[in-house]
Tab-separated table of C-alpha atoms and ligand atoms in Angstrom:
chain	number	residue	atom	x	y	z
A	1	MET	CA	17.894	29.982	20.622
A	2	ILE	CA	16.871	26.462	21.621
A	3	GLU	CA	17.827	25.729	25.241
A	4	GLU	CA	21.290	24.179	25.332
A	5	THR	CA	20.561	22.172	28.466
A	6	PHE	CA	18.744	19.206	26.969
A	7	SER	CA	20.427	15.895	26.247
A	8	MET	CA	19.787	14.356	22.835
A	9	GLY	CA	20.160	10.885	24.388
A	10	ASP	CA	17.514	11.609	27.033
A	11	LEU	CA	15.171	13.027	24.398
A	12	ILE	CA	15.441	9.938	22.187
A	13	LYS	CA	14.958	7.671	25.209
A	14	GLU	CA	11.867	9.633	26.191
A	15	ALA	CA	10.512	9.314	22.625
A	16	ALA	CA	11.168	5.561	22.761
A	17	ARG	CA	9.519	5.281	26.208
A	18	ARG	CA	6.392	7.085	25.038
A	19	SER	CA	6.287	5.065	21.811
A	20	ALA	CA	6.568	1.783	23.720
A	21	ARG	CA	3.707	2.811	26.013
A	22	TYR	CA	1.611	3.738	22.974
A	23	ILE	CA	2.265	0.368	21.359
A	24	ASP	CA	1.417	-1.522	24.580
A	25	ASP	CA	-1.863	0.386	24.864
A	26	LEU	CA	-2.841	-0.499	21.285
A	27	LYS	CA	-3.927	-3.997	22.299
A	28	GLU	CA	-6.693	-2.844	24.629
A	29	ARG	CA	-7.679	0.695	23.692
A	30	SER	CA	-10.694	1.591	21.546
A	31	VAL	CA	-9.680	1.266	17.887
A	32	ALA	CA	-11.456	4.479	16.885
A	33	PRO	CA	-10.317	7.422	19.028
A	34	PRO	CA	-12.789	8.675	21.651
A	35	THR	CA	-14.702	11.815	20.609
A	36	GLU	CA	-13.302	13.767	23.579
A	37	ALA	CA	-9.737	12.995	22.473
A	38	VAL	CA	-10.485	14.280	18.960
A	39	GLU	CA	-12.075	17.405	20.470
A	40	ARG	CA	-8.944	18.028	22.544
A	41	LEU	CA	-6.929	18.383	19.297
A	42	THR	CA	-7.929	22.059	19.373
A	43	GLY	CA	-5.179	22.298	22.014
A	44	PHE	CA	-2.730	22.284	19.065
A	45	ASP	CA	-4.457	25.283	17.532
A	46	LEU	CA	-2.238	27.996	19.016
A	47	PRO	CA	-1.047	31.123	17.268
A	48	LEU	CA	2.339	30.533	15.604
A	49	PRO	CA	4.721	30.664	18.597
A	50	GLU	CA	7.270	33.468	18.765
A	51	GLU	CA	9.698	31.800	21.169
A	52	PRO	CA	11.416	28.399	21.054
A	53	ILE	CA	10.614	25.782	23.686
A	54	ALA	CA	12.531	22.712	24.829
A	55	PRO	CA	12.270	19.678	22.507
A	56	ILE	CA	11.156	17.503	25.422
A	57	LYS	CA	8.134	19.787	25.907
A	58	VAL	CA	7.313	19.504	22.203
A	59	LEU	CA	7.358	15.712	22.503
A	60	GLN	CA	5.205	15.836	25.625
A	61	GLU	CA	2.588	18.070	23.947
A	62	LEU	CA	2.515	15.862	20.871
A	63	ASP	CA	2.004	12.702	22.903
A	64	ASP	CA	-0.443	14.201	25.399
A	65	LEU	CA	-2.726	15.691	22.754
A	66	GLY	CA	-1.941	13.618	19.682
A	67	SER	CA	-1.617	9.982	20.742
A	68	ALA	CA	-5.123	9.626	22.176
A	69	ALA	CA	-6.717	10.960	18.982
A	70	THR	CA	-4.913	8.574	16.662
A	71	VAL	CA	-6.733	5.614	15.139
A	72	ALA	CA	-5.275	2.350	16.474
A	73	SER	CA	-4.531	1.212	12.933
A	74	ALA	CA	-1.131	-0.123	14.026
A	75	GLY	CA	-2.977	-2.413	16.456
A	76	PRO	CA	-4.313	-5.943	15.975
A	77	ARG	CA	-8.040	-5.269	15.365
A	78	TYR	CA	-7.985	-2.655	12.630
A	79	PHE	CA	-9.586	-4.117	9.515
A	80	GLY	CA	-10.206	-0.876	7.627
A	81	PHE	CA	-9.104	-0.118	4.034
A	82	VAL	CA	-6.080	-2.425	3.483
A	83	THR	CA	-3.796	-1.541	6.359
A	84	GLY	CA	-0.716	-3.344	7.557
A	85	GLY	CA	0.809	-2.581	10.951
A	86	SER	CA	4.531	-2.083	11.498
A	87	LEU	CA	6.609	-5.226	12.007
A	88	PRO	CA	8.902	-4.850	15.032
A	89	ALA	CA	12.083	-4.939	12.913
A	90	ALA	CA	10.625	-2.477	10.401
A	91	LEU	CA	9.560	-0.017	13.093
A	92	ALA	CA	12.928	-0.248	14.838
A	93	ALA	CA	14.695	0.288	11.494
A	94	ASN	CA	12.479	3.309	10.915
A	95	TYR	CA	13.711	4.799	14.222
A	96	LEU	CA	17.345	4.229	13.321
A	97	ALA	CA	16.855	5.528	9.781
A	98	GLY	CA	15.213	8.619	11.314
A	99	ALA	CA	18.447	9.262	13.179
A	100	TRP	CA	20.463	8.665	9.977
A	101	ASP	CA	18.279	11.211	8.117
A	102	GLN	CA	19.642	10.075	4.778
A	103	ASN	CA	18.673	11.444	1.420
A	104	ALA	CA	18.159	8.349	-0.744
A	105	VAL	CA	18.719	10.323	-3.928
A	106	PHE	CA	22.136	9.085	-5.076
A	107	HIS	CA	24.667	6.506	-4.003
A	108	VAL	CA	27.092	9.304	-3.142
A	109	ALA	CA	24.533	10.909	-0.811
A	110	SER	CA	23.867	7.660	1.056
A	111	PRO	CA	25.815	4.505	0.168
A	112	THR	CA	23.998	2.454	2.824
A	113	THR	CA	20.499	3.250	1.666
A	114	ALA	CA	21.380	2.956	-2.043
A	115	PHE	CA	22.950	-0.434	-1.363
A	116	LEU	CA	19.951	-1.632	0.674
A	117	GLU	CA	17.598	-0.597	-2.145
A	118	GLU	CA	19.537	-2.767	-4.584
A	119	VAL	CA	19.437	-5.717	-2.166
A	120	CYS	CA	15.661	-5.218	-1.761
A	121	ARG	CA	15.266	-4.992	-5.536
A	122	ARG	CA	16.903	-8.388	-5.946
A	123	TRP	CA	14.963	-9.981	-3.083
A	124	LEU	CA	11.606	-8.612	-4.229
A	125	VAL	CA	11.846	-9.695	-7.873
A	126	ALA	CA	12.838	-13.162	-6.643
A	127	LEU	CA	9.912	-13.260	-4.170
A	128	PHE	CA	7.351	-12.255	-6.792
A	129	GLY	CA	8.866	-14.310	-9.634
A	130	LEU	CA	9.456	-11.184	-11.737
A	131	PRO	CA	12.297	-10.802	-14.275
A	132	PRO	CA	15.600	-10.634	-12.326
A	133	GLU	CA	16.757	-7.539	-14.227
A	134	ALA	CA	13.510	-5.549	-13.649
A	135	GLY	CA	13.892	-1.880	-12.723
A	136	VAL	CA	12.526	-1.051	-9.265
A	137	GLY	CA	11.626	2.270	-7.666
A	138	PHE	CA	10.810	2.844	-3.992
A	139	VAL	CA	7.956	5.354	-3.873
A	140	THR	CA	5.294	6.583	-1.462
A	141	GLY	CA	2.575	4.035	-2.227
A	142	ALA	CA	0.716	2.119	-4.902
A	143	THR	CA	-0.724	5.332	-6.363
A	144	MET	CA	2.763	6.596	-7.202
A	145	ALA	CA	3.875	3.096	-8.180
A	146	ASN	CA	0.980	2.971	-10.668
A	147	PHE	CA	1.937	6.448	-11.861
A	148	SER	CA	5.613	5.546	-12.348
A	149	ALA	CA	4.826	2.277	-14.143
A	150	LEU	CA	2.363	3.978	-16.482
A	151	ALA	CA	4.908	6.737	-17.184
A	152	ALA	CA	7.330	3.988	-18.236
A	153	ALA	CA	4.590	2.447	-20.414
A	154	ARG	CA	3.875	5.813	-22.027
A	155	HIS	CA	7.585	6.278	-22.727
A	156	ALA	CA	8.016	2.804	-24.232
A	157	LEU	CA	4.893	2.787	-26.403
A	158	LEU	CA	5.374	6.269	-27.838
A	159	GLY	CA	9.123	5.730	-28.200
A	160	ARG	CA	8.413	2.737	-30.438
A	161	LEU	CA	6.452	5.061	-32.708
A	162	GLY	CA	9.287	7.591	-32.781
A	163	TRP	CA	7.742	10.027	-30.278
A	164	ASP	CA	9.855	11.278	-27.340
A	165	VAL	CA	7.171	12.043	-24.774
A	166	GLU	CA	9.540	13.315	-22.077
A	167	THR	CA	10.862	15.970	-24.474
A	168	HIS	CA	7.754	16.897	-26.432
A	169	GLY	CA	4.878	16.034	-24.114
A	170	LEU	CA	1.613	14.572	-25.329
A	171	PHE	CA	0.430	17.405	-27.621
A	172	GLY	CA	0.504	15.942	-31.133
A	173	ALA	CA	1.551	12.473	-29.919
A	174	PRO	CA	-0.120	9.322	-31.274
A	175	PRO	CA	-3.111	8.563	-29.000
A	176	ILE	CA	-2.678	5.650	-26.583
A	177	THR	CA	-5.680	3.396	-25.944
A	178	VAL	CA	-5.997	2.565	-22.236
A	179	ILE	CA	-8.028	-0.452	-21.150
A	180	VAL	CA	-9.194	-0.891	-17.551
A	181	GLY	CA	-11.670	-3.204	-15.837
A	182	ALA	CA	-14.992	-1.751	-14.650
A	183	GLU	CA	-13.711	-2.291	-11.075
A	184	VAL	CA	-10.396	-0.506	-11.618
A	185	HIS	CA	-8.958	1.072	-8.470
A	186	VAL	CA	-9.338	4.830	-8.406
A	187	SER	CA	-5.576	5.280	-7.958
A	188	VAL	CA	-4.973	3.949	-11.489
A	189	LEU	CA	-7.393	6.541	-12.852
A	190	LYS	CA	-5.645	9.226	-10.837
A	191	ALA	CA	-2.271	8.107	-12.204
A	192	LEU	CA	-3.665	8.239	-15.749
A	193	SER	CA	-4.989	11.738	-15.152
A	194	LEU	CA	-1.594	12.923	-13.844
A	195	LEU	CA	0.059	11.482	-16.958
A	196	GLY	CA	-2.213	13.312	-19.371
A	197	LEU	CA	-3.859	10.033	-20.414
A	198	GLY	CA	-7.187	11.028	-18.863
A	199	ARG	CA	-9.440	9.415	-16.283
A	200	GLU	CA	-12.432	9.196	-18.563
A	201	ARG	CA	-10.959	8.401	-21.972
A	202	VAL	CA	-10.249	4.831	-20.815
A	203	VAL	CA	-12.100	1.857	-22.280
A	204	ARG	CA	-13.844	0.064	-19.398
A	205	VAL	CA	-14.150	-3.686	-19.771
A	206	ALA	CA	-17.026	-5.610	-18.134
A	207	VAL	CA	-16.285	-7.655	-15.008
A	208	ASP	CA	-17.822	-10.711	-13.347
A	209	GLY	CA	-19.535	-10.907	-9.951
A	210	GLN	CA	-16.167	-10.824	-8.149
A	211	GLY	CA	-14.930	-7.776	-10.062
A	212	ARG	CA	-12.617	-9.761	-12.390
A	213	MET	CA	-12.125	-8.399	-15.906
A	214	ARG	CA	-13.753	-10.572	-18.588
A	215	PRO	CA	-10.966	-11.146	-21.143
A	216	GLU	CA	-13.487	-11.895	-23.911
A	217	ALA	CA	-14.866	-8.361	-23.468
A	218	ILE	CA	-11.531	-6.702	-24.293
A	219	PRO	CA	-11.961	-5.002	-27.679
A	220	ALA	CA	-9.608	-5.648	-30.601
A	221	LEU	CA	-6.490	-3.554	-29.983
A	222	SER	CA	-3.865	-1.923	-32.122
A	223	GLU	CA	-0.656	-0.172	-31.073
A	224	PRO	CA	-0.178	1.737	-28.860
A	225	ALA	CA	-2.313	0.342	-26.023
A	226	ILE	CA	-2.008	-0.252	-22.295
A	227	ILE	CA	-4.120	-2.808	-20.430
A	228	CYS	CA	-4.320	-2.109	-16.690
A	229	ILE	CA	-5.164	-5.230	-14.729
A	230	GLN	CA	-5.689	-5.806	-11.059
A	231	ALA	CA	-4.161	-8.332	-8.677
A	232	GLY	CA	-6.467	-8.050	-5.679
A	233	ASN	CA	-9.692	-6.090	-5.968
A	234	VAL	CA	-9.890	-3.676	-3.025
A	235	ASN	CA	-13.325	-5.040	-2.060
A	236	THR	CA	-13.297	-8.739	-2.964
A	237	GLY	CA	-9.569	-9.528	-3.235
A	238	ALA	CA	-10.248	-11.087	-6.679
A	239	PHE	CA	-7.568	-11.241	-9.394
A	240	ASP	CA	-8.034	-10.422	-13.071
A	241	PRO	CA	-7.059	-13.434	-15.224
A	242	ALA	CA	-3.543	-12.233	-15.987
A	243	GLY	CA	-2.450	-15.162	-18.153
A	244	GLU	CA	-5.314	-14.797	-20.617
A	245	ILE	CA	-5.033	-11.018	-20.696
A	246	CYS	CA	-1.260	-11.072	-21.279
A	247	ALA	CA	-1.802	-13.508	-24.184
A	248	ILE	CA	-4.358	-11.123	-25.730
A	249	ALA	CA	-1.989	-8.185	-25.212
A	250	GLN	CA	0.825	-9.997	-26.954
A	251	THR	CA	-1.096	-10.174	-30.246
A	252	SER	CA	-1.291	-6.354	-30.388
A	253	ASN	CA	2.074	-5.615	-28.746
A	254	SER	CA	0.175	-3.922	-25.910
A	255	TRP	CA	1.680	-3.108	-22.514
A	256	VAL	CA	0.136	-4.885	-19.498
A	257	HIS	CA	0.350	-3.112	-16.161
A	258	VAL	CA	-0.599	-4.884	-12.916
A	259	ASP	CA	-1.990	-2.934	-9.966
A	260	GLY	CA	-1.109	-5.343	-7.178
A	261	ALA	CA	-1.224	-2.958	-4.224
A	262	PHE	CA	-1.766	-5.848	-1.824
A	263	GLY	CA	-2.543	-8.813	-4.110
A	264	LEU	CA	0.958	-9.043	-5.566
A	265	TRP	CA	2.085	-10.372	-2.168
A	266	ALA	CA	0.061	-13.533	-2.893
A	267	ALA	CA	2.889	-14.412	-5.298
A	268	ALA	CA	5.201	-14.676	-2.274
A	269	CYS	CA	3.025	-17.287	-0.567
A	270	PRO	CA	3.034	-20.904	-1.852
A	271	ASP	CA	-0.612	-21.415	-0.813
A	272	ARG	CA	-1.819	-18.280	-2.657
A	273	VAL	CA	0.559	-18.106	-5.629
A	274	HIS	CA	-2.032	-19.758	-7.910
A	275	LEU	CA	-3.994	-16.493	-7.744
A	276	ALA	CA	-1.058	-14.658	-9.308
A	277	ALA	CA	-0.680	-17.079	-12.233
A	278	GLY	CA	0.320	-15.247	-15.417
A	279	ILE	CA	1.265	-12.036	-13.617
A	280	PRO	CA	5.013	-12.298	-14.325
A	281	ALA	CA	4.231	-12.071	-18.067
A	282	ALA	CA	3.156	-8.411	-17.665
A	283	HIS	CA	5.391	-5.398	-18.366
A	284	SER	CA	5.034	-3.451	-15.115
A	285	TRP	CA	3.744	-3.976	-11.600
A	286	ALA	CA	2.806	-1.740	-8.664
A	287	THR	CA	2.540	-2.751	-5.039
A	288	ASP	CA	2.562	-1.370	-1.522
A	289	ALA	CA	4.975	-2.279	1.238
A	290	HIS	CA	2.879	-0.404	3.808
A	291	LYS	CA	0.045	-2.860	3.230
A	292	TRP	CA	0.997	-6.516	3.410
A	293	LEU	CA	4.700	-6.231	4.104
A	294	ASN	CA	3.784	-4.298	7.265
A	295	VAL	CA	6.354	-1.518	7.098
A	296	PRO	CA	5.507	1.963	8.439
A	297	TYR	CA	3.857	4.487	6.116
A	298	ASP	CA	4.598	5.476	3.467
A	299	SER	CA	6.063	2.864	1.188
A	300	GLY	CA	5.199	1.611	-2.293
A	301	ILE	CA	7.193	-0.194	-4.974
A	302	VAL	CA	7.159	-0.016	-8.777
A	303	PHE	CA	8.646	-2.721	-11.010
A	304	VAL	CA	9.250	-2.383	-14.750
A	305	ARG	CA	10.398	-5.338	-16.873
A	306	ASP	CA	12.828	-3.251	-18.923
A	307	PRO	CA	14.571	-0.920	-16.449
A	308	GLN	CA	15.459	1.520	-19.220
A	309	HIS	CA	11.820	2.501	-19.680
A	310	LEU	CA	11.474	3.413	-16.013
A	311	GLN	CA	14.811	5.220	-15.999
A	312	ALA	CA	14.022	7.170	-19.152
A	313	SER	CA	10.741	8.409	-17.726
A	314	MET	CA	12.100	9.233	-14.244
A	315	SER	CA	15.697	10.480	-14.588
A	316	SER	CA	16.639	14.128	-14.316
A	317	ARG	CA	20.057	15.444	-15.253
A	318	ALA	CA	21.926	18.528	-14.062
A	319	ALA	CA	25.609	19.277	-13.733
A	320	TYR	CA	25.573	19.171	-9.921
A	321	LEU	CA	23.595	15.907	-9.751
A	322	ILE	CA	26.542	13.582	-9.975
A	323	ALA	CA	25.489	10.036	-10.781
A	324	GLY	CA	27.931	7.202	-10.190
A	325	ASP	CA	28.369	3.805	-11.829
A	326	THR	CA	26.118	1.944	-9.390
A	327	ARG	CA	22.300	1.926	-9.335
A	328	GLU	CA	21.106	5.436	-8.534
A	329	PRO	CA	17.846	5.342	-6.510
A	330	SER	CA	16.408	8.555	-7.965
A	331	HIS	CA	16.693	7.272	-11.543
A	332	TYR	CA	13.666	5.093	-10.795
A	333	THR	CA	11.336	7.462	-8.917
A	334	PRO	CA	9.394	10.670	-9.592
A	335	GLU	CA	11.105	12.369	-6.627
A	336	LEU	CA	14.690	13.505	-6.456
A	337	SER	CA	15.285	13.901	-2.701
A	338	ARG	CA	13.451	11.245	-0.728
A	339	ARG	CA	13.461	9.362	2.538
A	340	ALA	CA	15.133	5.966	2.613
A	341	ARG	CA	12.179	3.615	2.331
A	342	GLY	CA	14.390	0.692	1.359
A	343	VAL	CA	15.698	0.522	4.923
A	344	GLU	CA	12.390	-0.628	6.421
A	345	ILE	CA	11.644	-2.922	3.481
A	346	TRP	CA	15.034	-4.549	3.964
A	347	ALA	CA	14.421	-4.907	7.721
A	348	ALA	CA	10.980	-6.464	7.190
A	349	LEU	CA	12.268	-8.982	4.643
A	350	ARG	CA	15.406	-9.704	6.699
A	351	SER	CA	13.369	-10.414	9.810
A	352	LEU	CA	10.615	-12.491	8.171
A	353	GLY	CA	12.504	-14.375	5.495
A	354	ARG	CA	10.536	-16.155	2.783
A	355	PHE	CA	8.821	-18.476	5.257
A	356	GLY	CA	7.854	-15.762	7.711
A	357	LEU	CA	6.359	-13.642	4.951
A	358	ALA	CA	4.416	-16.581	3.502
A	359	ASP	CA	3.170	-17.393	7.009
A	360	LEU	CA	2.021	-13.787	7.593
A	361	ILE	CA	0.059	-13.784	4.327
A	362	GLU	CA	-1.478	-17.208	4.827
A	363	ARG	CA	-2.383	-16.469	8.463
A	364	ASN	CA	-4.226	-13.289	7.422
A	365	CYS	CA	-6.071	-15.250	4.698
A	366	ARG	CA	-7.043	-17.942	7.227
A	367	TYR	CA	-8.388	-15.272	9.584
A	368	ALA	CA	-10.408	-13.761	6.729
A	369	ARG	CA	-11.981	-17.185	6.092
A	370	ARG	CA	-12.745	-17.497	9.830
A	371	PHE	CA	-14.506	-14.106	9.748
A	372	ALA	CA	-16.525	-15.227	6.722
A	373	ALA	CA	-17.521	-18.566	8.295
A	374	GLY	CA	-18.437	-16.940	11.636
A	375	LEU	CA	-20.601	-14.301	9.989
A	376	GLN	CA	-22.296	-16.847	7.724
A	377	ASP	CA	-23.013	-19.080	10.732
A	378	ALA	CA	-24.632	-16.074	12.405
A	379	GLY	CA	-26.922	-15.706	9.364
A	380	TYR	CA	-25.261	-12.879	7.442
A	381	ASP	CA	-24.430	-12.832	3.733
A	382	VAL	CA	-20.814	-12.921	2.676
A	383	LEU	CA	-20.830	-11.324	-0.759
A	384	ASN	CA	-17.436	-12.414	-2.080
A	385	GLU	CA	-15.466	-15.603	-2.584
A	386	VAL	CA	-12.907	-15.233	0.184
A	387	VAL	CA	-9.796	-16.085	-1.843
A	388	LEU	CA	-7.444	-13.691	-0.059
A	389	ASN	CA	-7.654	-11.404	2.987
A	390	GLN	CA	-10.812	-9.455	2.066
A	391	VAL	CA	-14.340	-10.202	3.294
A	392	LEU	CA	-17.469	-8.347	2.139
A	393	VAL	CA	-20.520	-8.760	4.329
A	394	SER	CA	-24.101	-7.567	4.213
A	395	PHE	CA	-26.289	-7.309	7.302
A	396	GLY	CA	-29.524	-7.070	5.279
A	397	SER	CA	-30.700	-3.906	3.578
A	398	SER	CA	-28.186	-1.222	2.626
A	399	GLU	CA	-29.546	1.019	5.383
A	400	ARG	CA	-29.215	-1.724	8.002
A	401	THR	CA	-25.683	-2.552	6.834
A	402	ARG	CA	-24.607	1.102	7.118
A	403	GLN	CA	-26.101	1.275	10.633
A	404	VAL	CA	-24.201	-1.809	11.748
A	405	VAL	CA	-20.917	-0.480	10.302
A	406	ALA	CA	-21.416	2.793	12.204
A	407	ARG	CA	-22.091	0.874	15.447
A	408	ILE	CA	-19.007	-1.289	15.021
A	409	GLN	CA	-16.841	1.768	14.476
A	410	GLU	CA	-18.329	3.497	17.522
A	411	ASP	CA	-18.013	0.433	19.760
A	412	GLY	CA	-14.228	0.409	19.261
A	413	THR	CA	-13.508	-3.323	19.707
A	414	CYS	CA	-12.430	-3.390	16.081
A	415	TRP	CA	-12.751	-1.157	13.021
A	416	CYS	CA	-14.263	-2.124	9.667
A	417	GLY	CA	-15.177	0.234	6.835
A	418	GLY	CA	-18.185	0.474	4.576
A	419	THR	CA	-18.376	0.241	0.801
A	420	GLU	CA	-20.805	-0.233	-2.082
A	421	TRP	CA	-20.579	-3.539	-3.876
A	422	GLN	CA	-22.488	-3.957	-7.132
A	423	GLY	CA	-25.323	-1.699	-6.026
A	424	HIS	CA	-25.540	-2.712	-2.334
A	425	ALA	CA	-23.973	-1.353	0.823
A	426	ALA	CA	-21.474	-3.765	2.355
A	427	MET	CA	-18.955	-3.904	5.165
A	428	ARG	CA	-15.314	-4.548	4.269
A	429	ILE	CA	-13.039	-6.598	6.481
A	430	SER	CA	-9.399	-6.542	5.450
A	431	VAL	CA	-7.032	-8.685	7.521
A	432	SER	CA	-3.568	-7.340	6.786
A	433	SER	CA	-1.634	-6.949	10.030
A	434	TRP	CA	1.167	-9.086	11.461
A	435	ALA	CA	-0.149	-8.182	14.932
A	436	THR	CA	-3.593	-9.805	14.581
A	437	THR	CA	-4.049	-13.045	16.512
A	438	GLU	CA	-6.729	-15.729	16.546
A	439	ASP	CA	-7.992	-14.226	19.790
A	440	ASP	CA	-8.387	-10.818	18.072
A	441	ILE	CA	-10.481	-12.456	15.355
A	442	GLU	CA	-12.775	-14.204	17.864
A	443	ARG	CA	-13.127	-11.023	19.951
A	444	SER	CA	-13.947	-8.964	16.864
A	445	LEU	CA	-16.351	-11.553	15.498
A	446	GLN	CA	-18.253	-11.646	18.786
A	447	ALA	CA	-18.452	-7.848	18.880
A	448	ILE	CA	-19.648	-7.631	15.256
A	449	ILE	CA	-22.357	-10.257	15.796
A	450	ARG	CA	-23.486	-8.634	19.078
A	451	LEU	CA	-23.703	-5.200	17.433
A	452	ALA	CA	-25.466	-6.545	14.339
A	453	LEU	CA	-28.130	-8.182	16.526
A	454	GLY	CA	-28.712	-5.098	18.674
B	1	PLP	C1	-5.886	-2.240	-5.595
B	1	PLP	C2	-5.312	-0.956	-5.030
B	1	PLP	N1	-4.589	-0.157	-5.824
B	1	PLP	C3	-4.061	0.990	-5.384
B	1	PLP	C4	-4.247	1.407	-4.082
B	1	PLP	C5	-3.664	2.726	-3.639
B	1	PLP	O1	-2.661	2.526	-2.695
B	1	PLP	P1	-1.980	3.746	-1.902
B	1	PLP	O2	-3.067	4.352	-1.072
B	1	PLP	O3	-0.924	3.094	-1.093
B	1	PLP	O4	-1.442	4.704	-2.904
B	1	PLP	C6	-5.002	0.608	-3.221
B	1	PLP	C7	-5.260	1.020	-1.833
B	1	PLP	O5	-5.972	0.385	-1.096
B	1	PLP	C8	-5.536	-0.617	-3.703
B	1	PLP	O6	-6.243	-1.430	-2.916
C-alpha cells in the first residue's frame, strides 16, 4: 500500500517548486551535464524495489539524481540538433494536461482535447497557407509525420491503380517509384523502410552546394511515383525548389511530400515565407512542433491535402471503438491511444499569436546571421548561405574542427554539435529556442572564438 498520509496538493506544489528551480538554474548552469553528475546516475540502479515508498521521496530522488545529469537543452544556449525549448504557456499547459491525463483517441474519450486538435488544425493550415480542408494528425515527431504522410501517399497512388494496400499489403502491388534528394533526411528513409517502400530502392537526385535538389536531375516519371522534398536541410537550412518540383510532378500525376520538420515554420513568418514558395502545391507535409513552435517533447504534425487518404491509411475499426460525427483524432494517426499533444500546440499558438510566432522565427534567424558574421570576422569559414536558423562552420581541417566542437561541448557555455558537410567536418549551430537572447548569442560567440583559438 502507498502511504495514505501524503497530500496530492503538496506533492504537485513540490513538483512545481523543483521544476521552477530547475528552470531558473538553466540560465547559468553548464549546458552539458558535468561528468560527476552523469556518474551519479548509477544511484538509480537499484534492484527492483519490493516495498512502496512515498511519492514525495520518489520526486526527491528523481530531482536529486536526475536533474543535474540532464542536458540544458531547454535553456537559452543549446544550439544542438534542431531543438526548441518550451514556451511558458506550452509548459504550463503540459502540466495541466498531465493532471487531466486524457486519452486523445476519440471525441467521446476527451471532448476538450479533440476540440483543441480541430482548432489547432484550422490555425495551422491557415498559418502555413495549406488547403483549409487538409487532414491533420498530431504525432510524436517529424519521423512519424513523414511516415503517416507517406502511408497516405501509398494509399492514394495504389488506390488509383485499383490496389487496396491496407487490405492486401504490398506483395504483388504495382511498384511505386520514390524520388529523394541526395541530402534527404534519414527520417524519410526510415519512414520508407517502415512502409515497405525500402530505404535503398529510392532514386537519389543530385543536389547543389546547399543541399537543394536539382529539379533538372529528376528522371522522367510515370505513375505511381512519390517525390520527397525538403523544406529546411538539417545542416544548411536550404529549401528544395518546391514550385519547380511540384510542376514536374504534375505532368506525371506524382505525389509530392514535403519534409518540413523545422523549415515549414518559415511559411508562418512574412520575412521568411519566400523560402517556402511553391510548398502549398504539394500533397502532404510533415513538421515538428517540438522544434520551432517550442512545445515540450514529443510533438509532430502531419498534413495531407485530401483528408480521406490520411484517414484511410490510419483508421482502425472495432465494435467497441465508437466514433462520433465530429473529427476523431485517432483517424489521422498511427496510434490509437495517445497523449493530448494538441493541448500544448494550442497553448503555444494562443500565447504567441501570428505576430509572436513570426517574431520568434525571425529573431532566431537574425541570431543565426549574427553567429555567422561573428565567426567570419574571427576568420572562420561559414559553409552555408545562412537563409534560416542554421549555421555550418569550419575551424580549418576536419580534425581541428572536431577538436573545437569537443572543447565547446566540454566548456559548457553553449552546446553545438558536429556533422559532415560535403566531405568535411563542420560544426552545426541551430538557433531554435524562444529563450535565447542577444546576450546569449554574444556570450556563446565569445566562448566559441576563445575555444577555437586555444
Ligand atoms: C529535416 C528533418 N526531417 C526530419 C527530422 C526528424 O524529426 P524528429 O526527430 O522530430 O522525428 C528532422 C530532425 O532534426 C529534420 O531536421
